[in-house]
Coordinates of C-alpha atoms and ligand atoms in Angstrom, one line a residue:
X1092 CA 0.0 0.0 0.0
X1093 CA 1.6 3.5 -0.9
X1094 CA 0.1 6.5 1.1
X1095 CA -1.8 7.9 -1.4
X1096 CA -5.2 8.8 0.3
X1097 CA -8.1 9.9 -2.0
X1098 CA -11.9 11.0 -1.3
X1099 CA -14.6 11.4 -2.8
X1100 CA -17.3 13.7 -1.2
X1101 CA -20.8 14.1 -2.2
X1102 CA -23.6 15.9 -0.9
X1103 CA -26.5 13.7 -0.5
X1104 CA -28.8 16.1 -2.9
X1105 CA -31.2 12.9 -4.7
X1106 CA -28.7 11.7 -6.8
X1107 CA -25.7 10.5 -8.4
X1108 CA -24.5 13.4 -11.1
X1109 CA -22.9 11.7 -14.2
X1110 CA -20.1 14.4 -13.9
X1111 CA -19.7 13.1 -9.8
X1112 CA -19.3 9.5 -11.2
X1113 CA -16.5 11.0 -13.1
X1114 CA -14.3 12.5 -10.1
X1115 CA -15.1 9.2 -8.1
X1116 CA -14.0 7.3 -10.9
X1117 CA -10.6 9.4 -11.0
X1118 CA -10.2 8.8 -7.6
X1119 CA -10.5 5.3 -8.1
X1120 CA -8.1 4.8 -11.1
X1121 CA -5.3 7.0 -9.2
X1122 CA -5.5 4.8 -6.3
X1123 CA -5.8 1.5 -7.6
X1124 CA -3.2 2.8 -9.7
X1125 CA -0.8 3.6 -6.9
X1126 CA -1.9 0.8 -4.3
X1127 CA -3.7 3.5 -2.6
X1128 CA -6.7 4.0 -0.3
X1129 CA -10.2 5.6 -1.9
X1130 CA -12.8 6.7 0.6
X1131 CA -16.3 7.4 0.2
X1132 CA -17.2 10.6 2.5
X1133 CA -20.6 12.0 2.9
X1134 CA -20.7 15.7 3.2
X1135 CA -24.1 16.6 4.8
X1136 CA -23.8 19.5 6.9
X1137 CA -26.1 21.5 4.6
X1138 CA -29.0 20.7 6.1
X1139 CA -31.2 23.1 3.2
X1140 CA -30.2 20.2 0.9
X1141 CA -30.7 17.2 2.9
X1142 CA -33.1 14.1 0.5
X1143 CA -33.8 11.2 2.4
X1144 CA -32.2 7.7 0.6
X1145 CA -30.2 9.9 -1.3
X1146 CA -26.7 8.4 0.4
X1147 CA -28.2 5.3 -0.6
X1148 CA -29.0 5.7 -3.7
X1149 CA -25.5 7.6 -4.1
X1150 CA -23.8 4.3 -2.7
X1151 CA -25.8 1.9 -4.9
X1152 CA -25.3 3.9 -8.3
X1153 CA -21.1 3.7 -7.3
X1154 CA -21.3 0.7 -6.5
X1155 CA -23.6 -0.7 -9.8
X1156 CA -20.5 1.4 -12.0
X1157 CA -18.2 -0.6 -10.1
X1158 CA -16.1 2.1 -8.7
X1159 CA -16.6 0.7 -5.1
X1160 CA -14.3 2.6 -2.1
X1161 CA -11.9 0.8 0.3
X1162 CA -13.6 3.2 3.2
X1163 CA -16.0 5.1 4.2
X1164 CA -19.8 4.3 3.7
X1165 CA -21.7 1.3 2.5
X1166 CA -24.7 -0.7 2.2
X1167 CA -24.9 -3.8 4.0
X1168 CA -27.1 -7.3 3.1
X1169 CA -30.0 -5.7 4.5
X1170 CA -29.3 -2.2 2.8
X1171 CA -28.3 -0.4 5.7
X1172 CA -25.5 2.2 6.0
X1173 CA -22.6 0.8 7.7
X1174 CA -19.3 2.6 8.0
X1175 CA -16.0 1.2 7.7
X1176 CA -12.2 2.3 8.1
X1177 CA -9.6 3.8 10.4
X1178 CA -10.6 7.2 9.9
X1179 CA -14.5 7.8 10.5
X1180 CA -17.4 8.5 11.2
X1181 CA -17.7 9.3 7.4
X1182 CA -20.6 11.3 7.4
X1183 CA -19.9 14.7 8.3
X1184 CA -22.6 14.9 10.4
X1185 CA -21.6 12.9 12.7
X1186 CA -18.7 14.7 13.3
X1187 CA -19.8 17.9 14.6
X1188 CA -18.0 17.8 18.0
X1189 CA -14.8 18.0 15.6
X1190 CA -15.6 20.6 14.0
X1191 CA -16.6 22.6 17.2
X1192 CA -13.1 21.9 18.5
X1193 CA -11.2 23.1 15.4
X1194 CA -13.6 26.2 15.2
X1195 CA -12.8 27.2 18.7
X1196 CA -9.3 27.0 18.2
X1197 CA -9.5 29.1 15.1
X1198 CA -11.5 31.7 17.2
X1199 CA -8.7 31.2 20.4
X1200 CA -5.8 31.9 17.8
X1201 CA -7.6 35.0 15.7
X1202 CA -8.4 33.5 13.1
X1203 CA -12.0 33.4 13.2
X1204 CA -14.5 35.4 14.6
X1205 CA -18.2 36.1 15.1
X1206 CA -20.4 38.2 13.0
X1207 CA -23.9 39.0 14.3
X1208 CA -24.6 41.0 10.8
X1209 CA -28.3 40.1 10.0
X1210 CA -29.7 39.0 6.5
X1211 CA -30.4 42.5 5.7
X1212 CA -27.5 44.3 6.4
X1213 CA -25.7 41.4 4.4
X1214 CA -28.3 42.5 1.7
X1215 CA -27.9 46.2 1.9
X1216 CA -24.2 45.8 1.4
X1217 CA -24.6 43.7 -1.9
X1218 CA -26.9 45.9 -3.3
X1219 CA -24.4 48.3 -3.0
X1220 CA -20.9 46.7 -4.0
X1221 CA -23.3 45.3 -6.7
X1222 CA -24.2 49.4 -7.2
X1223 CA -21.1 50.3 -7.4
X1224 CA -19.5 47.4 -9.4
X1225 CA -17.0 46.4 -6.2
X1226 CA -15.9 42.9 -5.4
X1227 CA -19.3 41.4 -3.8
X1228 CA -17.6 40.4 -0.2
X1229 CA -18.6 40.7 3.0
X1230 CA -17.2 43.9 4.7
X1231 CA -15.7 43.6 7.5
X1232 CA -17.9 44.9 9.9
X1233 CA -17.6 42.6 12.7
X1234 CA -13.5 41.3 12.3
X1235 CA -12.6 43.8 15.0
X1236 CA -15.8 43.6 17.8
X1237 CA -14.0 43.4 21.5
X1238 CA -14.0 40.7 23.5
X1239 CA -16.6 42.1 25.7
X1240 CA -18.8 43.2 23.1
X1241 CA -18.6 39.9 21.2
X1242 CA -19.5 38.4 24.8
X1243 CA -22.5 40.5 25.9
X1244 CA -24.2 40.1 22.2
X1245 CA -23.5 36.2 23.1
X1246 CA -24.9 36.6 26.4
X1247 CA -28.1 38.5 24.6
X1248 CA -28.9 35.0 22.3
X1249 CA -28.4 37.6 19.5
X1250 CA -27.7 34.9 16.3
X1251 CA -24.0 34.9 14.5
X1252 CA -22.2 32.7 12.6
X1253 CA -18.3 32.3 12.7
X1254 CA -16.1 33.9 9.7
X1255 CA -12.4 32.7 8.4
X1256 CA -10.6 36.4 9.4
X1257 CA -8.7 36.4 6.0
X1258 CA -5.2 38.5 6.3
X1259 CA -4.7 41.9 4.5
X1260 CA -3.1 41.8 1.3
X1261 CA -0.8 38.4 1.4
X1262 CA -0.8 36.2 -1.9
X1263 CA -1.8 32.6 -1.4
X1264 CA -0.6 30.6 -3.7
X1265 CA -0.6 26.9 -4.6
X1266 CA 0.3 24.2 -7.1
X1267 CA -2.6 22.5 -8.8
X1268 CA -2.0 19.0 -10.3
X1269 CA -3.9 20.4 -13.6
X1270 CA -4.4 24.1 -13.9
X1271 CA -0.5 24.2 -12.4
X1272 CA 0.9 27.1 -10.3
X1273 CA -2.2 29.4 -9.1
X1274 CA -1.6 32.3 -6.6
X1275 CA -4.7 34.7 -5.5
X1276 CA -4.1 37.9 -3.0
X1277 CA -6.4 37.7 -0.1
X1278 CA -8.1 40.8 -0.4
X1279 CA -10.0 39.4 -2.8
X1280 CA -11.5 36.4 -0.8
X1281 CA -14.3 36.5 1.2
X1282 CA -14.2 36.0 5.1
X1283 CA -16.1 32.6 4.7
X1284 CA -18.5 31.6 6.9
X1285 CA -17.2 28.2 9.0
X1286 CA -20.2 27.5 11.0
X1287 CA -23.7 29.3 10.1
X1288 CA -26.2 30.3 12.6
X1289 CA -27.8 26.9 13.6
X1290 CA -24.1 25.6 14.7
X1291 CA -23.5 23.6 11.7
X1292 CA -20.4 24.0 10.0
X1293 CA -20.1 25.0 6.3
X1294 CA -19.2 22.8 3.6
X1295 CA -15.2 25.0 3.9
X1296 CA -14.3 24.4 7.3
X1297 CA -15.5 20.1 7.6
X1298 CA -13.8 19.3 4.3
X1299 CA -11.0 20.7 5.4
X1300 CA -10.9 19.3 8.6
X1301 CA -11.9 15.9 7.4
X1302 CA -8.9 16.5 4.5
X1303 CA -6.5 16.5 7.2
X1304 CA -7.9 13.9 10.0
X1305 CA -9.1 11.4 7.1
X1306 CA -5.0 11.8 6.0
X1307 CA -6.5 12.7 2.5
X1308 CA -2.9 13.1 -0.1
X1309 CA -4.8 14.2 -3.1
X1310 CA -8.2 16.5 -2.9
X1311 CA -9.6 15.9 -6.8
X1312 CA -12.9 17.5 -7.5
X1313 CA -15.0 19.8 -9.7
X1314 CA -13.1 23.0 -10.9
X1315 CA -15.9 25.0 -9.6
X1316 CA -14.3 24.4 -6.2
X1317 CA -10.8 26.3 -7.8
X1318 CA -11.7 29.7 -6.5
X1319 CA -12.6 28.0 -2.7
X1320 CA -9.3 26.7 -2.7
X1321 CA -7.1 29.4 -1.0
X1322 CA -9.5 29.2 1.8
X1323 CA -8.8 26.3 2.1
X1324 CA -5.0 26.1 1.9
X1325 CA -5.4 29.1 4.2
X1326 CA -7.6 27.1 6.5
X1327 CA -5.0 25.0 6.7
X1328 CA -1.8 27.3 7.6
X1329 CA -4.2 28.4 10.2
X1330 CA -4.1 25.1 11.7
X1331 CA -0.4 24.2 10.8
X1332 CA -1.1 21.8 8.4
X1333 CA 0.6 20.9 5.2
X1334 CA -2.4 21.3 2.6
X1335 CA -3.3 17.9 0.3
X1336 CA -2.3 17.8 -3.3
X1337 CA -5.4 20.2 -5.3
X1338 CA -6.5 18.6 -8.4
X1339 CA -9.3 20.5 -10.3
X1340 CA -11.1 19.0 -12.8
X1341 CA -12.7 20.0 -15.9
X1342 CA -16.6 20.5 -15.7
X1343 CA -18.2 18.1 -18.1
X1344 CA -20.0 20.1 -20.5
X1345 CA -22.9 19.8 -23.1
X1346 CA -22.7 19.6 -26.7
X1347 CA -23.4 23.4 -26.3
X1348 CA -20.7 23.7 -23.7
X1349 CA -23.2 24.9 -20.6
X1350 CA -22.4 22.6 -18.1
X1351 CA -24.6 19.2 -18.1
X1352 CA -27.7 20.3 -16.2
X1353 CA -30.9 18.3 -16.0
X1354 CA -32.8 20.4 -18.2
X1355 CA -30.6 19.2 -21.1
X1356 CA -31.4 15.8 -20.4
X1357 CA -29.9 12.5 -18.2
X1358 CA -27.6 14.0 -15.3
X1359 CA -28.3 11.1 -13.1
X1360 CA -26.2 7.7 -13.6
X1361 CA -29.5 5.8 -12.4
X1362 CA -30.7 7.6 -15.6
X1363 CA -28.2 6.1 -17.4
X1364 CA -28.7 2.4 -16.1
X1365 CA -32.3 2.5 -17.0
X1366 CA -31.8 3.3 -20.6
X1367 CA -29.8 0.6 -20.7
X1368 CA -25.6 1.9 -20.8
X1369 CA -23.5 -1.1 -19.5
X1370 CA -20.9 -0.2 -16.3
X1371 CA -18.3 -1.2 -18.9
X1372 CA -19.9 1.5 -21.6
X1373 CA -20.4 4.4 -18.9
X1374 CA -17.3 4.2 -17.3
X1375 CA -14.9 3.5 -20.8
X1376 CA -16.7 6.5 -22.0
X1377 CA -16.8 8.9 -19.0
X1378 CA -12.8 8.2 -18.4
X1379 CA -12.0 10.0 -21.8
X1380 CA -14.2 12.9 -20.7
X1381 CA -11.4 15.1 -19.9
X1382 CA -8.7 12.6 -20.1
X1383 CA -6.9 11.5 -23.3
X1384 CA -4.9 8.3 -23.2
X1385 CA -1.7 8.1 -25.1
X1386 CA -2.2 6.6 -28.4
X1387 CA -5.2 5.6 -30.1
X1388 CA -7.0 2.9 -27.8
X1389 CA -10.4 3.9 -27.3
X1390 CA -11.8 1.4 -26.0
X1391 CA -10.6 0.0 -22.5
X1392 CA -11.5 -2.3 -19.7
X1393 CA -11.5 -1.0 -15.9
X1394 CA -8.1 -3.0 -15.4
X1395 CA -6.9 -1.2 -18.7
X1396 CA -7.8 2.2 -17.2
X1397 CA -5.9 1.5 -14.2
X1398 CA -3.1 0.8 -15.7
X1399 CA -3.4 4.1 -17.9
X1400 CA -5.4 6.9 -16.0
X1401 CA -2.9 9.6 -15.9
X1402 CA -3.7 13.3 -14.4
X1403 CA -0.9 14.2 -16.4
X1404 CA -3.3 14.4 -19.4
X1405 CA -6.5 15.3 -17.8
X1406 CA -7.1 18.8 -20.1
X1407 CA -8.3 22.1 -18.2
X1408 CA -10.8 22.7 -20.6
X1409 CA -13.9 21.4 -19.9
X1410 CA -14.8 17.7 -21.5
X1411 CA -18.1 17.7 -23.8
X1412 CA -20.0 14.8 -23.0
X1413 CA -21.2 13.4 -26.3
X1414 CA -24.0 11.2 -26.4
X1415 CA -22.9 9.9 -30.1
X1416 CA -19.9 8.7 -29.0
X1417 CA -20.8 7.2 -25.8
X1418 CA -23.2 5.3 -28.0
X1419 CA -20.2 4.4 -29.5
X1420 CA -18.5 3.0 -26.7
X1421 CA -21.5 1.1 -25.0
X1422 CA -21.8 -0.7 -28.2
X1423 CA -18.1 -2.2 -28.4
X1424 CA -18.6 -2.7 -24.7
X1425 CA -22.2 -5.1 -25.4
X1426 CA -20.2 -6.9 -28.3
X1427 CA -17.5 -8.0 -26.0
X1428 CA -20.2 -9.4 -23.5
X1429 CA -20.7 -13.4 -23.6
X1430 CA -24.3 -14.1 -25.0
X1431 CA -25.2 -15.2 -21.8
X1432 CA -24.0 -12.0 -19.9
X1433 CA -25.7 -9.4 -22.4
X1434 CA -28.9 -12.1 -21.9
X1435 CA -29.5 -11.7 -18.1
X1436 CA -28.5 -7.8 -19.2
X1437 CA -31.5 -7.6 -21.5
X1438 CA -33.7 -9.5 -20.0
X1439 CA -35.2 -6.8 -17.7
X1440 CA -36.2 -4.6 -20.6
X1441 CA -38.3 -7.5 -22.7
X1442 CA -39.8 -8.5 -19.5
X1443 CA -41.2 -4.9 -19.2
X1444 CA -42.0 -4.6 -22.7
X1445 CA -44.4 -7.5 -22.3
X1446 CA -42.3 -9.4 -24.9
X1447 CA -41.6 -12.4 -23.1
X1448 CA -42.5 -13.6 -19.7
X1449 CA -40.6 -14.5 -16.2
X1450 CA -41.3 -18.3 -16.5
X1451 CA -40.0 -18.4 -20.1
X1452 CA -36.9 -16.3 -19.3
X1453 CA -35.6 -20.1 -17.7
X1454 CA -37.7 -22.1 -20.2
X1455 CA -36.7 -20.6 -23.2
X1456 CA -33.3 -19.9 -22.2
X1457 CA -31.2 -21.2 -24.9
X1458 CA -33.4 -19.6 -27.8
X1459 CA -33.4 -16.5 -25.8
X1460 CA -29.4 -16.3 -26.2
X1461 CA -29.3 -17.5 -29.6
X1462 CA -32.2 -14.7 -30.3
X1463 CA -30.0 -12.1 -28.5
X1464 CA -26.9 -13.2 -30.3
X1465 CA -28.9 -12.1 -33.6
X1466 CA -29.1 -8.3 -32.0
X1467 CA -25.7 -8.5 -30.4
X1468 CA -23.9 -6.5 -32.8
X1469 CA -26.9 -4.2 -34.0
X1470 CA -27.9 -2.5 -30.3
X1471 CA -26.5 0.4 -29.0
X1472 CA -27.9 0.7 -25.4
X1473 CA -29.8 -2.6 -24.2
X1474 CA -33.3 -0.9 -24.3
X1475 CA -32.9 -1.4 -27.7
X1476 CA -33.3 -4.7 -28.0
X1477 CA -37.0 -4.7 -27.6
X1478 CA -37.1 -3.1 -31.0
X1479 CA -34.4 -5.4 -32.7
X1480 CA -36.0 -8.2 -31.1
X1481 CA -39.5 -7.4 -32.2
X1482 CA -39.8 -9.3 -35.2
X1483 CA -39.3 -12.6 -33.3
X1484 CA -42.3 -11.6 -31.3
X1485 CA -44.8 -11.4 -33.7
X1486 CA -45.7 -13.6 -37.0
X1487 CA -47.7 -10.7 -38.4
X1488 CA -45.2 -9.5 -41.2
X1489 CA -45.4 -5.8 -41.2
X1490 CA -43.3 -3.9 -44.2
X1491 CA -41.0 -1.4 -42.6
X1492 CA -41.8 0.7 -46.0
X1493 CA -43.5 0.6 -49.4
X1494 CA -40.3 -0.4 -51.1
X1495 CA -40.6 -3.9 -49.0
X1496 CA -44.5 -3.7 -49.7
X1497 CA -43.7 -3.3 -53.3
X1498 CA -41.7 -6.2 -52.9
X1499 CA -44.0 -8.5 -51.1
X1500 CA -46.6 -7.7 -54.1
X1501 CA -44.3 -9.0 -56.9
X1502 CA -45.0 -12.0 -59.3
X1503 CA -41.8 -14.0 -57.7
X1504 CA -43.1 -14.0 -54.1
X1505 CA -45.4 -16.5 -54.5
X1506 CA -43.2 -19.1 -55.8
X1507 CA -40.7 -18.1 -53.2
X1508 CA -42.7 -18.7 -50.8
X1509 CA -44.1 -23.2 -51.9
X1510 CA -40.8 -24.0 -52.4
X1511 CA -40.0 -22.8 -48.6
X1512 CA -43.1 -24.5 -47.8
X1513 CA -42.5 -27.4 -49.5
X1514 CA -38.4 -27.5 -47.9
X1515 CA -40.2 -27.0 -44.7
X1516 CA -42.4 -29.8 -44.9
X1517 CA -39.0 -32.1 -45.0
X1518 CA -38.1 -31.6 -41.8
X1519 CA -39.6 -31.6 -37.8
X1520 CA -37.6 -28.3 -36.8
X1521 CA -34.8 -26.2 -38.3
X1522 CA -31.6 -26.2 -37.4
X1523 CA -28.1 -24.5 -38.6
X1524 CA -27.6 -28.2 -40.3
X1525 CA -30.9 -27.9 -42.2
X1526 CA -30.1 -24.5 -42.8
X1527 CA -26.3 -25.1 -44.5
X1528 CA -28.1 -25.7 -47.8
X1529 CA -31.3 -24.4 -47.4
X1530 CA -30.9 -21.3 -49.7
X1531 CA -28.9 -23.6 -52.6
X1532 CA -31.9 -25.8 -52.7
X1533 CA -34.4 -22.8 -52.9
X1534 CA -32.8 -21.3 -55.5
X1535 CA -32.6 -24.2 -57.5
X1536 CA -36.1 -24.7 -57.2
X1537 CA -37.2 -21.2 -57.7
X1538 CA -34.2 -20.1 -60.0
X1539 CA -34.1 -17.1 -58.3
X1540 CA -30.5 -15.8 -56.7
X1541 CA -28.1 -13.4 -55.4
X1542 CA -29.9 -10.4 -54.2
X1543 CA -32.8 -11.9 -55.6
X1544 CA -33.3 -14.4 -54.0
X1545 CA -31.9 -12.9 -50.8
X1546 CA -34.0 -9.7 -50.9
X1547 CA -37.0 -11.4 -50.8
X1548 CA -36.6 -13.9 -48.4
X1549 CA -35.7 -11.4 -45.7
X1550 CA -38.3 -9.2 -46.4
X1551 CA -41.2 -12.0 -46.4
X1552 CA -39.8 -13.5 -43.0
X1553 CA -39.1 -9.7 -41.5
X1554 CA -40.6 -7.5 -43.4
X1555 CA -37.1 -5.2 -43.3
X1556 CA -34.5 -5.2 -46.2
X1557 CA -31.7 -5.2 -43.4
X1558 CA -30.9 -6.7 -40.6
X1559 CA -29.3 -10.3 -38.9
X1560 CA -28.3 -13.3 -40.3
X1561 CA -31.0 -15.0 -41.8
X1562 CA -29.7 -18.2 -41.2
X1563 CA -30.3 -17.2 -37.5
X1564 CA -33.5 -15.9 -37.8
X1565 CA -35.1 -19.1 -39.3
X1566 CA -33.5 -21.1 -36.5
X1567 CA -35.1 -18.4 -34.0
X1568 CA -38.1 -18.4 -35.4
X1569 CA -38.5 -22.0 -35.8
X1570 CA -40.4 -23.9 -38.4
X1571 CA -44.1 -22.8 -37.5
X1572 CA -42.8 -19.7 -37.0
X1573 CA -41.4 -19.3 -40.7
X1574 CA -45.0 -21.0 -42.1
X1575 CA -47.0 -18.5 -40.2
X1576 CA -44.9 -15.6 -41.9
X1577 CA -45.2 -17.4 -45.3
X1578 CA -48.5 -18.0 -45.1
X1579 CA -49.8 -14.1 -43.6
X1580 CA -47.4 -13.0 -46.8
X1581 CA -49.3 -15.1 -49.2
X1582 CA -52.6 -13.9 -47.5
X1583 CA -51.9 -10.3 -47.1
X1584 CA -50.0 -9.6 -50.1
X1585 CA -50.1 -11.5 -52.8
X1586 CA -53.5 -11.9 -53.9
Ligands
LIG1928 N1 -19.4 18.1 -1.1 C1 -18.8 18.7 -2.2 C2 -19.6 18.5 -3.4 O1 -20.6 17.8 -3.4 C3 -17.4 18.1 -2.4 C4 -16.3 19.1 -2.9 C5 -15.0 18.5 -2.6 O2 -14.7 17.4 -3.1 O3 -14.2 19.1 -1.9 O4 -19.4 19.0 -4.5

C-alpha cells in the first residue's frame, strides 16, 4: 500500500450526477493505480439540501459502476449504511463535535471570529458593491468587535455565525495538479463563513478538517471548487497543516458547452442504467471525458484504465459529453459481453415490454441467447433490443416501408414462398444443419438468386431489407414460426 489517500465527497442532494461519477471514478483509477486508499465521505452538513435515501442511492449507483471505495460508507445485506475504516465517522454529520473543536481554536488563535450582521444588512451591502461594481464580499464589519462586546451580544442569544478572518493583502498561492501554479491575494477572498447560525459548519471548514484527520494526499474535485481553494489552503496554515495535493477537474459540458444540467437531459447515472448503458460502456466513455490516453486505444476495460489513468493528461478545458460517442463506446462494450452475460443484461427490458414472460426467461433460455446473439452487434444501449427483437415476437409480417411492400406484391413471391413451404415440410424443426443448404436448394427450385433471391426472403420473414443473419432468424423463429410468416405473406400480399 503507498500513502496515497483519496476521497470522494458528495452531498447527499437525490442523486448520483454523471459528472460526480466521473471524479469518483478518477479517484478510483489513481488509487488503484498507486496501491492507494479511496474513501467514500458524505458531506451533509447543509441541512437546506438534505433528500432522504439519497446516500443510498448515491452508494448503490457507485457501487452498480463498479467504482466501489476501500472506506468510508456502505450498504450492507439488508441495505443499511454501515461505516468502515480507520478514519470515521464518514458522514460529516456525525462529526460535529470536531468541527466545534477546530472552530474554537481558530476563534482562540484569531483566526475566526463572530459576526452578528443580519440578513439585511448582508443584503444592503450587496446591493451596493453590486451598485457600485466592487468585489461582492462581505465587509468587515464585525472582524474587529471586543472581546466584551462579542461576549455581551453572546450573552443577549443575538444569532451569529463564525467567519475565516482572511489576512490583509498576502498572496496565497498553490500548485494544482492540472491548472499548475495558481496564486490569488487575499483581499479578494471573502471572510467565509465556518459554522452558520444553527451551529452547523459550512461545507469550507468540515472538508477541510476531514482533509486533514481522514490523511487525505490528493483532494480531486469539480473546478468549480478552484476559487474556494485558497481558503482552504489558508484554513489550513491556520491550523499548521501541510495542505493535500489540489486537483481541479474539468466540468463536463454539453454539446453546447453549458455545463450538463438536468434540463438538457440525463444528469443522473441511475438515468443512465435504466436506458440501458452497461458499467463497462459508462465508465470507458466517461474516463475519456477530460482525459486523453496516449495513443489511439479507445476502447478499454476497468483493469486497462488502471493501468493508464494519468492526471498528467487530464485537459483544463472542460470535456463535452457526447451522447454519439458514448453510444459508440457502450456498443463495443455489449459486443465484448458473452451471449449469456448481455442475456441476463436484456432480459429486464423485454420483461417490461411484455415481450416475453418470467417463466419463459428459464424455459426458453437457450433460444433466448441465440435470439439475443442475432441483435448483439446491431444495439446500441440494451433498451434497444426490444425493437431489434421485435420481429421474433410477432408472426404478423409488417413492411418497414412501401419499397418492402412493393416487394412483397411482386409476381416471384409467391413461388418463393411453396418452395420454402414445400423444404419446410421435409423436416420436424430447423436447425443450422438444415439451414447449411437451405438457400442452394431454394434457388434451385425457384431459379431465383443473389440479391434476388436474398431480398426477398428477408423481407417475407421480416418484413425489413436489413438486418441479422438469416440463417439465424429461421433457427429463431422456428419452423411454425417461418409457415406462419409465409402463409400471412401469401394472404396479405399476394393476392
Ligand atoms: N461536497 C462537495 C460536493 O458535493 C465536495 C467538494 C470537494 O470534493 O471538496 O461537491
Amino acid at each position: 500500500m503507498s500513502n496515497v489517500r483519496v476521497r470522494f465527497a458528495p452531498s447527499p442532494t437525490g442523486y448520483l450526477h454523471i459528472g460526480g461519477l466521473r471524479t469518483a471514478l478518477y479517484d478510483y483509477l489513481y488509487a488503484k493505480q498507486l496501491g492507494g486508499a479511496y474513501i467514500l465521505r458524505i458531506e451533509d452538513t447543509d441541512r437546506n439540501r438534505f433528500v432522504d435515501d439519497a446516500m443510498k442511492n448515491l452508494i448503490e449507483s457507485l457501487e452498480w459502476a463498479g467504482v466501489v471505495h476501500d472506506e468510508g460508507v456502505f450498504l450492507n445485506e439488508a441495505g443499511e449504511i454501515v461505516q468502515k475504516g480507520e478514519y470515521g465517522p464518514y458522514i460529516q454529520s456525525e462529526r460535529l463535535d470536531i468541527y466545534k473543536e477546530h472552530l474554537d481554536r481558530l476563534i482562540q488563535s484569531g483566526h475566526a471570529y463572530p459576526c452578528f450582521c443580519s440578513k439585511e444588512r448582508l443584503e444592503t451591502v450587496r446591493e451596493h458593491q453590486r451598485a457600485t461594481n466592487e468585489m461582492m464580499k462581505y465587509d468587515g464589519h464585525c472582524r474587529n468587535l471586543s472581546k466584551e462586546e462579542v461576549e455581551k451580544r453572546m450573552a443577549a442569544g443575538e444569532e451569529y455565525v463564525v467567519r475565516l478572518k482572511m489576512p490583509v493583502n498576502v498572496d496565497i498561492t498553490f500548485d494544482d495538479t492540472i491548472r499548475g501554479h495558481v496564486s490569488i491575494n487575499s483581499d479578494d477572498v471573502d471572510d467565509q463563513v465556518l459554522m452558520k447560525s444553527d451551529g452547523f459548519p459550512t461545507y469550507h471548514l468540515a472538508a477541510v478538517v476531514d482533509d486533514y484527520l481522514m490523511e487525505i494526499t490528493h483532494v480531486v474535485r469539480g473546478e468549480e471548487w478552484l476559487v474556494s481553494t485558497p481558503k482552504h489552503i489558508y484554513l489550513n496554515q491556520c491550523f499548521g497543516w501541510e495542505a493535500p495535493q489540489y486537483v481541479h477537474l474539468p466540468t463536463v459540458l454539453n454539446k453546447e458547452k453549458k455545463k450538463l444540467s438536468k434540463r438538457h437531459g440525463d444528469v443522473a447515472v441511475g438515468d443512465f442504467k435504466k436506458k440501458g448503458y452497461t458499467k463497462e460502456g459508462l465508465i470507458n466513455y466517461l474516463a475519456l471525458v477530460g482525459w486523453s490516453p496516449e495513443g489511439d486505444q479507445e476502447i478499454f476495460s476497468m483493469d486497462e484504465l488502471i493501468a493508464a489513468f494519468d492526471f498528467g493528461r487530464v485537459a483544463k478545458a472542460g470535456g463535452v459529453f457526447d451522447v454519439d460517442k458514448l453510444n459508440w463506446v457502450n456498443a463495443q462494450h455489449i459486443r465484448q459481453l458473452s451471449v449469456s452475460e448481455l442475456t441476463d443484461l436484456c432480459a429486464p427490458y423485454l420483461l417490461e415490454a411484455g415481450q416475453i414472460s418470467a417463466a419463459e426467461l428459464t424455459e426458453r433460455r437457450p433460444w433466448l441467447e441465440r435470439l439475443i446473439s442475432t441483435v448483439q452487434e446491431r444495439i446500441e444501449v440494451l433498451s434497444d433490443v426490444v425493437e431489434r427483437a421485435a420481429l421474433y415476437f410477432t408472426e404478423e409480417v409488417i413492411p418497414e416501408t412501401e419499397e418492402v411492400e412493393t416487394m412483397l406484391r411482386t409476381e416471384g413471391i409467391p413461388v418463393l414462398i411453396e418452395a420454402m413451404l414445400a423444404e419446410l415440410d421435409t423436416i420436424e424443426e430447423i436447425d443450422d444443419e438444415f439451414m447449411k443448404g437451405f438457400f442452394k436448394r431454394i434457388q434451385k427450385a425457384t431459379g431465383l438468386k443473389g440479391k434476388n433471391l436474398y431480398m426477398p426472403s428477408r423481407a417475407m420473414i421480416t418484413g425489413q431489407l436489413h438486418g441479422p443473419d438469416m440463417a439465424a432468424v429461421f433457427v429463431v423463429m422456428g419452423k411454425a414460426g417461418i409457415q406462419n410468416r409465409l402463409i400471412y405473406v401469401k394472404e396479405n400480399f399476394t393476392k
